[in-house]
Each structure stands twice: as C-alpha cells, then as structure tokens.
Amino acid sequence: MCLIGGHRVMKAVRASNLIDSNDVDPEHDHLLNMYTGRLSRYYHRRLDMALQAAPDLTDKTVLQLGSGNAVFSLTLLRDAKGVYAVEISRSKIDDGLDILDRTGASTDHLSIIHADGTRMPMQDDAVDVAFALDTLEHIPNERRAVEELRRVLSNEGRLIISAPLELGFPIIYRDIYRLMTGRRQNSKSISEYISAAAKRPPVDNPTEHRGYDYRQTIEFCRNEFSNVSVEYCPFDPLKWINPTSIISADC
C-alpha cells in the first residue's frame, strides 16, 4: 500500500517480479502471456483496480472465487487475515500450488476449496470480502453464483468482480488477441460477431466468454446487493471501450 495525495493506493503483487518467465512450464503459457509477458501491465492494472475497490484487508477474511493460477492469491495472502481460495478445476489448483511454492508465499492462513461456485461448502456470513475476478463468465448458472456469494458474505461485506466486455467495440480487439495467441475466438460465425459488436448477446445461454454480457452480471448484483458501482479497466474515462469492467457491491 502507498499514499498518493493522502489517498490509499493498493498495489497487487507483481508476479513478474517473483517468477522468471524462462522457468515457467510451457503448459502455463496463459500465465506467461498475462502476468509475466508483454501484457502484464494491463493484467496487473486489473488486479490493482479490484484491490482498490475493496476495504483495507488487514483484519479481514477474504474469499477468492475462481482462484485459478493463484497470482492474485499472492496479494491476498500478503494483506488479509485469512483467505479461502475456491476453484472448481483440480488442475488449476495444482498450478496455483506450484506458483505459490515457486514464490515462497506463506500459506498458513490459506484454505483451498475444490468446489463449484454455486455450491460452496462454507457457512453463512463466513467472509468479509469476496473477489470473483474473470470467473462468473465461466459459470453457467451465474445468477446462482451471485446468490451464493451473497450468502457467504457478512452483512457488512463487499463483493468485487472483474468481468470481460464481450460486446461492442471490445469484442474486436479481444478476438484479434485470441487469434494472435492461437486461442479460440469468441464468435462462432459472422452473424454472431455482428450481434456481439452491436451489443446484442449472440446466444441465449453463454458458454465461457461466448455470449457473455457483463450488464446481466450487474443486474444480478443489484438483485442481491446494494451500492453497485462499475469502473472500467484499464482507463475508466473511456468506459465501455475498455476490455474489462470492475463491479463492486455492498451487502
């Protein structure tokens, strides 16, 4: 944490400072591209904005839904009193444990839970802050996941979500990036691409990023939470031209 102009500015742990990209297994190529490669500045900016939307974590118990490769877990383990990391993929849990081991992170206050985000084996009101970063677009029953997040949060809790913009202008450069990196494209046909570019979800039941609409996520949050607000990453003044939204909400 640092102070700029008297304001608290939180910075996420930089994986690129802890991990030598030459030592990362090629199977972790997405990690290389995101957090130790040329695009790491954008991805770390996204983590910074999510962190700045949260309260001071010093005395807080925190949930990370979709902990994945554990890059953000490094920050939560540094700052929070206790961390629950929930991940449905066993292979990603293994990847995350590998990253934590490589960086020498203390995991004494970390609980890793292999579970579905719509049915977390946790008590009601168990955590003070919940993060779901680039996660809800991968959960088929997104509404149920938001309800579950509300259940495990305390009555004074706060939820922070990062969600991709897969509609409008961002779909163009998102698919260009996917094409350049050899990953699957969001749109499966020209008609789907046109619908997404026109901000009309091209499918009724989104799968992964395909057809995902962050505006629906906002509505789900408004049904369960109060004070729902949205920022855009990396340059908030550009609003929906950005590739990512940061959604925060209070219980």
Tab-separated table of C-alpha atoms in Angstrom:
chain	number	residue	atom	x	y	z
A	1	MET	CA	0.000	0.000	0.000
A	2	CYS	CA	1.134	3.560	-0.679
A	3	LEU	CA	-0.378	7.005	-0.200
A	4	ILE	CA	-0.765	9.405	-3.125
A	5	GLY	CA	-2.287	12.782	-2.348
A	6	GLY	CA	-3.449	11.451	1.007
A	7	HIS	CA	-5.402	8.592	-0.598
A	8	ARG	CA	-4.796	4.877	-0.071
A	9	VAL	CA	-3.497	3.237	-3.232
A	10	MET	CA	-3.250	-0.547	-3.160
A	11	LYS	CA	-0.910	-2.390	-5.478
A	12	ALA	CA	-1.195	-6.082	-6.252
A	13	VAL	CA	1.856	-8.308	-6.041
A	14	ARG	CA	3.689	-8.328	-9.389
A	15	ALA	CA	4.159	-11.914	-10.470
A	16	SER	CA	6.758	-10.728	-12.975
A	17	ASN	CA	8.941	-9.645	-10.041
A	18	LEU	CA	8.746	-13.088	-8.439
A	19	ILE	CA	8.667	-15.509	-11.354
A	20	ASP	CA	11.285	-15.817	-14.080
A	21	SER	CA	9.330	-16.370	-17.279
A	22	ASN	CA	12.121	-18.637	-18.523
A	23	ASP	CA	11.405	-21.014	-15.645
A	24	VAL	CA	7.652	-21.286	-16.222
A	25	ASP	CA	6.433	-24.548	-17.685
A	26	PRO	CA	5.118	-24.029	-21.259
A	27	GLU	CA	1.835	-25.536	-20.065
A	28	HIS	CA	1.387	-22.300	-18.117
A	29	ASP	CA	1.509	-20.238	-21.337
A	30	HIS	CA	-1.569	-18.261	-20.324
A	31	LEU	CA	0.224	-17.240	-17.140
A	32	LEU	CA	3.208	-16.176	-19.238
A	33	ASN	CA	1.039	-14.055	-21.524
A	34	MET	CA	-0.947	-12.490	-18.718
A	35	TYR	CA	1.399	-11.808	-15.845
A	36	THR	CA	4.999	-12.103	-16.998
A	37	GLY	CA	4.728	-11.143	-20.665
A	38	ARG	CA	4.098	-8.037	-22.709
A	39	LEU	CA	0.526	-7.659	-21.465
A	40	SER	CA	1.393	-7.926	-17.778
A	41	ARG	CA	0.936	-4.182	-17.216
A	42	TYR	CA	-2.735	-4.412	-18.219
A	43	TYR	CA	-3.416	-7.553	-16.191
A	44	HIS	CA	-1.751	-6.154	-13.093
A	45	ARG	CA	-3.719	-2.928	-13.555
A	46	ARG	CA	-6.893	-5.010	-13.417
A	47	LEU	CA	-5.785	-6.571	-10.120
A	48	ASP	CA	-4.858	-3.135	-8.758
A	49	MET	CA	-8.302	-1.732	-9.539
A	50	ALA	CA	-10.028	-4.713	-7.934
A	51	LEU	CA	-7.893	-4.296	-4.832
A	52	GLN	CA	-8.585	-0.572	-4.640
A	53	ALA	CA	-12.329	-1.263	-4.762
A	54	ALA	CA	-12.001	-3.324	-1.575
A	55	PRO	CA	-11.718	-2.101	2.016
A	56	ASP	CA	-8.483	-2.465	3.955
A	57	LEU	CA	-7.951	-6.234	4.159
A	58	THR	CA	-5.669	-6.257	7.193
A	59	ASP	CA	-8.213	-7.739	9.619
A	60	LYS	CA	-10.466	-9.317	7.010
A	61	THR	CA	-11.285	-12.866	5.991
A	62	VAL	CA	-11.372	-12.977	2.210
A	63	LEU	CA	-12.849	-15.309	-0.408
A	64	GLN	CA	-11.335	-15.671	-3.850
A	65	LEU	CA	-13.813	-17.444	-6.115
A	66	GLY	CA	-12.002	-18.863	-9.117
A	67	SER	CA	-8.514	-18.727	-7.644
A	68	GLY	CA	-7.009	-20.275	-10.786
A	69	ASN	CA	-3.230	-19.922	-11.040
A	70	ALA	CA	-3.077	-18.138	-7.657
A	71	VAL	CA	-1.428	-14.958	-8.955
A	72	PHE	CA	-3.975	-12.784	-7.119
A	73	SER	CA	-3.769	-15.111	-4.117
A	74	LEU	CA	-0.229	-13.791	-3.605
A	75	THR	CA	-1.701	-10.370	-2.873
A	76	LEU	CA	-4.488	-11.646	-0.635
A	77	LEU	CA	-2.060	-13.766	1.383
A	78	ARG	CA	0.092	-10.674	1.843
A	79	ASP	CA	-2.755	-8.432	3.007
A	80	ALA	CA	-5.596	-10.450	4.578
A	81	LYS	CA	-6.057	-12.243	7.888
A	82	GLY	CA	-7.442	-15.366	6.221
A	83	VAL	CA	-8.025	-16.469	2.630
A	84	TYR	CA	-10.449	-19.026	1.176
A	85	ALA	CA	-9.480	-19.947	-2.389
A	86	VAL	CA	-12.324	-21.718	-4.210
A	87	GLU	CA	-11.580	-23.375	-7.547
A	88	ILE	CA	-13.537	-25.999	-9.499
A	89	SER	CA	-10.604	-27.199	-11.615
A	90	ARG	CA	-8.245	-29.621	-9.914
A	91	SER	CA	-5.519	-28.930	-12.488
A	92	LYS	CA	-5.711	-25.193	-11.812
A	93	ILE	CA	-5.452	-25.841	-8.086
A	94	ASP	CA	-2.252	-27.768	-8.810
A	95	ASP	CA	-0.988	-24.904	-10.986
A	96	GLY	CA	-1.742	-22.439	-8.207
A	97	LEU	CA	0.073	-24.522	-5.619
A	98	ASP	CA	3.066	-24.649	-7.951
A	99	ILE	CA	3.102	-20.849	-8.276
A	100	LEU	CA	2.759	-20.369	-4.512
A	101	ASP	CA	5.636	-22.769	-3.961
A	102	ARG	CA	7.834	-21.043	-6.562
A	103	THR	CA	7.294	-17.640	-4.962
A	104	GLY	CA	7.785	-18.841	-1.391
A	105	ALA	CA	4.415	-17.453	-0.286
A	106	SER	CA	3.273	-18.250	3.254
A	107	THR	CA	0.107	-20.352	3.084
A	108	ASP	CA	-0.532	-20.761	6.814
A	109	HIS	CA	-3.734	-18.709	6.552
A	110	LEU	CA	-4.899	-20.161	3.216
A	111	SER	CA	-7.748	-22.673	2.813
A	112	ILE	CA	-8.060	-24.179	-0.670
A	113	ILE	CA	-11.524	-25.496	-1.501
A	114	HIS	CA	-12.220	-27.674	-4.545
A	115	ALA	CA	-15.828	-26.719	-5.240
A	116	ASP	CA	-18.410	-25.304	-7.620
A	117	GLY	CA	-19.025	-21.584	-7.141
A	118	THR	CA	-22.768	-22.190	-6.951
A	119	ARG	CA	-22.423	-24.621	-4.007
A	120	MET	CA	-19.549	-23.601	-1.776
A	121	PRO	CA	-19.073	-25.703	1.389
A	122	MET	CA	-18.868	-22.638	3.609
A	123	GLN	CA	-21.012	-21.274	6.416
A	124	ASP	CA	-23.251	-18.245	6.011
A	125	ASP	CA	-21.573	-14.887	6.726
A	126	ALA	CA	-18.147	-16.565	6.625
A	127	VAL	CA	-16.131	-13.832	4.888
A	128	ASP	CA	-15.783	-10.063	4.927
A	129	VAL	CA	-14.736	-9.526	1.317
A	130	ALA	CA	-15.221	-11.667	-1.796
A	131	PHE	CA	-13.388	-11.401	-5.107
A	132	ALA	CA	-14.582	-13.075	-8.315
A	133	LEU	CA	-12.092	-11.969	-10.944
A	134	ASP	CA	-12.718	-13.150	-14.502
A	135	THR	CA	-14.745	-16.008	-13.078
A	136	LEU	CA	-18.509	-15.533	-13.390
A	137	GLU	CA	-18.423	-15.700	-17.196
A	138	HIS	CA	-17.270	-19.317	-16.800
A	139	ILE	CA	-20.163	-20.361	-14.533
A	140	PRO	CA	-23.296	-21.484	-16.442
A	141	ASN	CA	-25.674	-20.526	-13.612
A	142	GLU	CA	-24.257	-17.082	-12.958
A	143	ARG	CA	-27.308	-15.874	-11.039
A	144	ARG	CA	-26.930	-18.733	-8.558
A	145	ALA	CA	-23.231	-17.945	-8.119
A	146	VAL	CA	-24.040	-14.331	-7.227
A	147	GLU	CA	-26.638	-15.535	-4.714
A	148	GLU	CA	-24.059	-17.886	-3.215
A	149	LEU	CA	-21.539	-15.064	-2.906
A	150	ARG	CA	-24.118	-13.046	-1.006
A	151	ARG	CA	-24.786	-15.984	1.310
A	152	VAL	CA	-21.177	-16.410	2.405
A	153	LEU	CA	-20.551	-12.673	2.814
A	154	SER	CA	-21.178	-10.980	6.141
A	155	ASN	CA	-23.873	-8.325	6.436
A	156	GLU	CA	-21.222	-5.621	6.121
A	157	GLY	CA	-19.327	-7.463	3.405
A	158	ARG	CA	-18.211	-6.291	-0.001
A	159	LEU	CA	-18.070	-8.053	-3.363
A	160	ILE	CA	-15.621	-7.182	-6.138
A	161	ILE	CA	-15.963	-8.682	-9.613
A	162	SER	CA	-13.909	-8.263	-12.753
A	163	ALA	CA	-15.866	-9.116	-15.870
A	164	PRO	CA	-14.849	-9.033	-19.538
A	165	LEU	CA	-16.647	-6.861	-22.059
A	166	GLU	CA	-17.527	-9.277	-24.850
A	167	LEU	CA	-19.947	-6.903	-26.575
A	168	GLY	CA	-19.436	-3.760	-28.631
A	169	PHE	CA	-16.025	-2.449	-29.637
A	170	PRO	CA	-14.021	-4.630	-27.191
A	171	ILE	CA	-15.039	-7.826	-28.998
A	172	ILE	CA	-12.930	-6.710	-31.969
A	173	TYR	CA	-9.593	-6.449	-30.203
A	174	ARG	CA	-10.393	-9.338	-27.867
A	175	ASP	CA	-10.806	-11.653	-30.846
A	176	ILE	CA	-7.701	-10.210	-32.516
A	177	TYR	CA	-5.745	-11.085	-29.363
A	178	ARG	CA	-7.220	-14.590	-29.319
A	179	LEU	CA	-6.296	-15.069	-32.956
A	180	MET	CA	-2.723	-13.876	-32.343
A	181	THR	CA	-2.257	-16.187	-29.360
A	182	GLY	CA	-3.838	-19.212	-31.018
A	183	ARG	CA	-6.788	-19.308	-28.626
A	184	ARG	CA	-10.379	-19.902	-29.550
A	185	GLN	CA	-12.327	-16.926	-30.841
A	186	ASN	CA	-15.417	-15.729	-29.028
A	187	SER	CA	-17.729	-15.637	-32.047
A	188	LYS	CA	-18.559	-18.835	-33.926
A	189	SER	CA	-19.972	-17.169	-37.052
A	190	ILE	CA	-20.139	-13.822	-38.829
A	191	SER	CA	-23.711	-13.287	-37.621
A	192	GLU	CA	-22.651	-13.896	-34.014
A	193	TYR	CA	-19.758	-11.481	-34.447
A	194	ILE	CA	-22.053	-8.769	-35.809
A	195	SER	CA	-24.535	-9.294	-32.965
A	196	ALA	CA	-21.780	-9.050	-30.351
A	197	ALA	CA	-20.315	-5.927	-31.972
A	198	ALA	CA	-23.811	-4.386	-31.905
A	199	LYS	CA	-24.031	-5.126	-28.142
A	200	ARG	CA	-26.621	-7.846	-28.617
A	201	PRO	CA	-25.665	-11.114	-26.892
A	202	PRO	CA	-25.403	-13.638	-29.751
A	203	VAL	CA	-26.528	-16.665	-27.717
A	204	ASP	CA	-29.181	-17.162	-25.045
A	205	ASN	CA	-27.068	-19.466	-22.868
A	206	PRO	CA	-23.483	-18.178	-22.726
A	207	THR	CA	-20.648	-20.696	-22.578
A	208	GLU	CA	-17.347	-19.387	-21.268
A	209	HIS	CA	-16.865	-15.942	-22.841
A	210	ARG	CA	-19.124	-16.637	-25.816
A	211	GLY	CA	-22.284	-14.561	-25.487
A	212	TYR	CA	-21.338	-13.254	-22.043
A	213	ASP	CA	-22.965	-9.915	-21.133
A	214	TYR	CA	-21.478	-8.068	-18.171
A	215	ARG	CA	-24.629	-5.931	-17.965
A	216	GLN	CA	-26.519	-9.023	-16.842
A	217	THR	CA	-23.931	-9.550	-14.100
A	218	ILE	CA	-24.625	-6.023	-12.891
A	219	GLU	CA	-28.355	-6.760	-12.735
A	220	PHE	CA	-27.788	-9.980	-10.793
A	221	CYS	CA	-25.703	-7.995	-8.306
A	222	ARG	CA	-28.389	-5.331	-7.951
A	223	ASN	CA	-30.882	-8.047	-7.040
A	224	GLU	CA	-28.728	-9.247	-4.124
A	225	PHE	CA	-26.574	-6.270	-3.104
A	226	SER	CA	-26.694	-2.510	-2.648
A	227	ASN	CA	-24.458	0.333	-3.839
A	228	VAL	CA	-23.486	-1.487	-7.018
A	229	SER	CA	-20.917	0.512	-8.977
A	230	VAL	CA	-18.863	-0.070	-12.114
A	231	GLU	CA	-15.420	1.075	-13.209
A	232	TYR	CA	-13.652	0.205	-16.420
A	233	CYS	CA	-10.129	-1.112	-16.852
A	234	PRO	CA	-7.530	-0.006	-17.741
A	235	PHE	CA	-8.798	3.543	-18.453
A	236	ASP	CA	-12.049	4.278	-16.636
A	237	PRO	CA	-12.847	7.539	-18.534
A	238	LEU	CA	-13.113	5.505	-21.757
A	239	LYS	CA	-15.948	3.454	-20.203
A	240	TRP	CA	-17.279	0.640	-22.399
A	241	ILE	CA	-14.411	0.892	-24.888
A	242	ASN	CA	-12.275	-0.866	-22.273
A	243	PRO	CA	-11.912	-4.675	-22.283
A	244	THR	CA	-12.773	-5.178	-18.599
A	245	SER	CA	-15.274	-3.917	-16.037
A	246	ILE	CA	-14.708	-3.827	-12.276
A	247	ILE	CA	-18.023	-4.257	-10.452
A	248	SER	CA	-18.257	-3.658	-6.704
A	249	ALA	CA	-21.236	-4.068	-4.389
A	250	ASP	CA	-22.087	-3.889	-0.686
A	251	CYS	CA	-24.193	-6.312	1.325
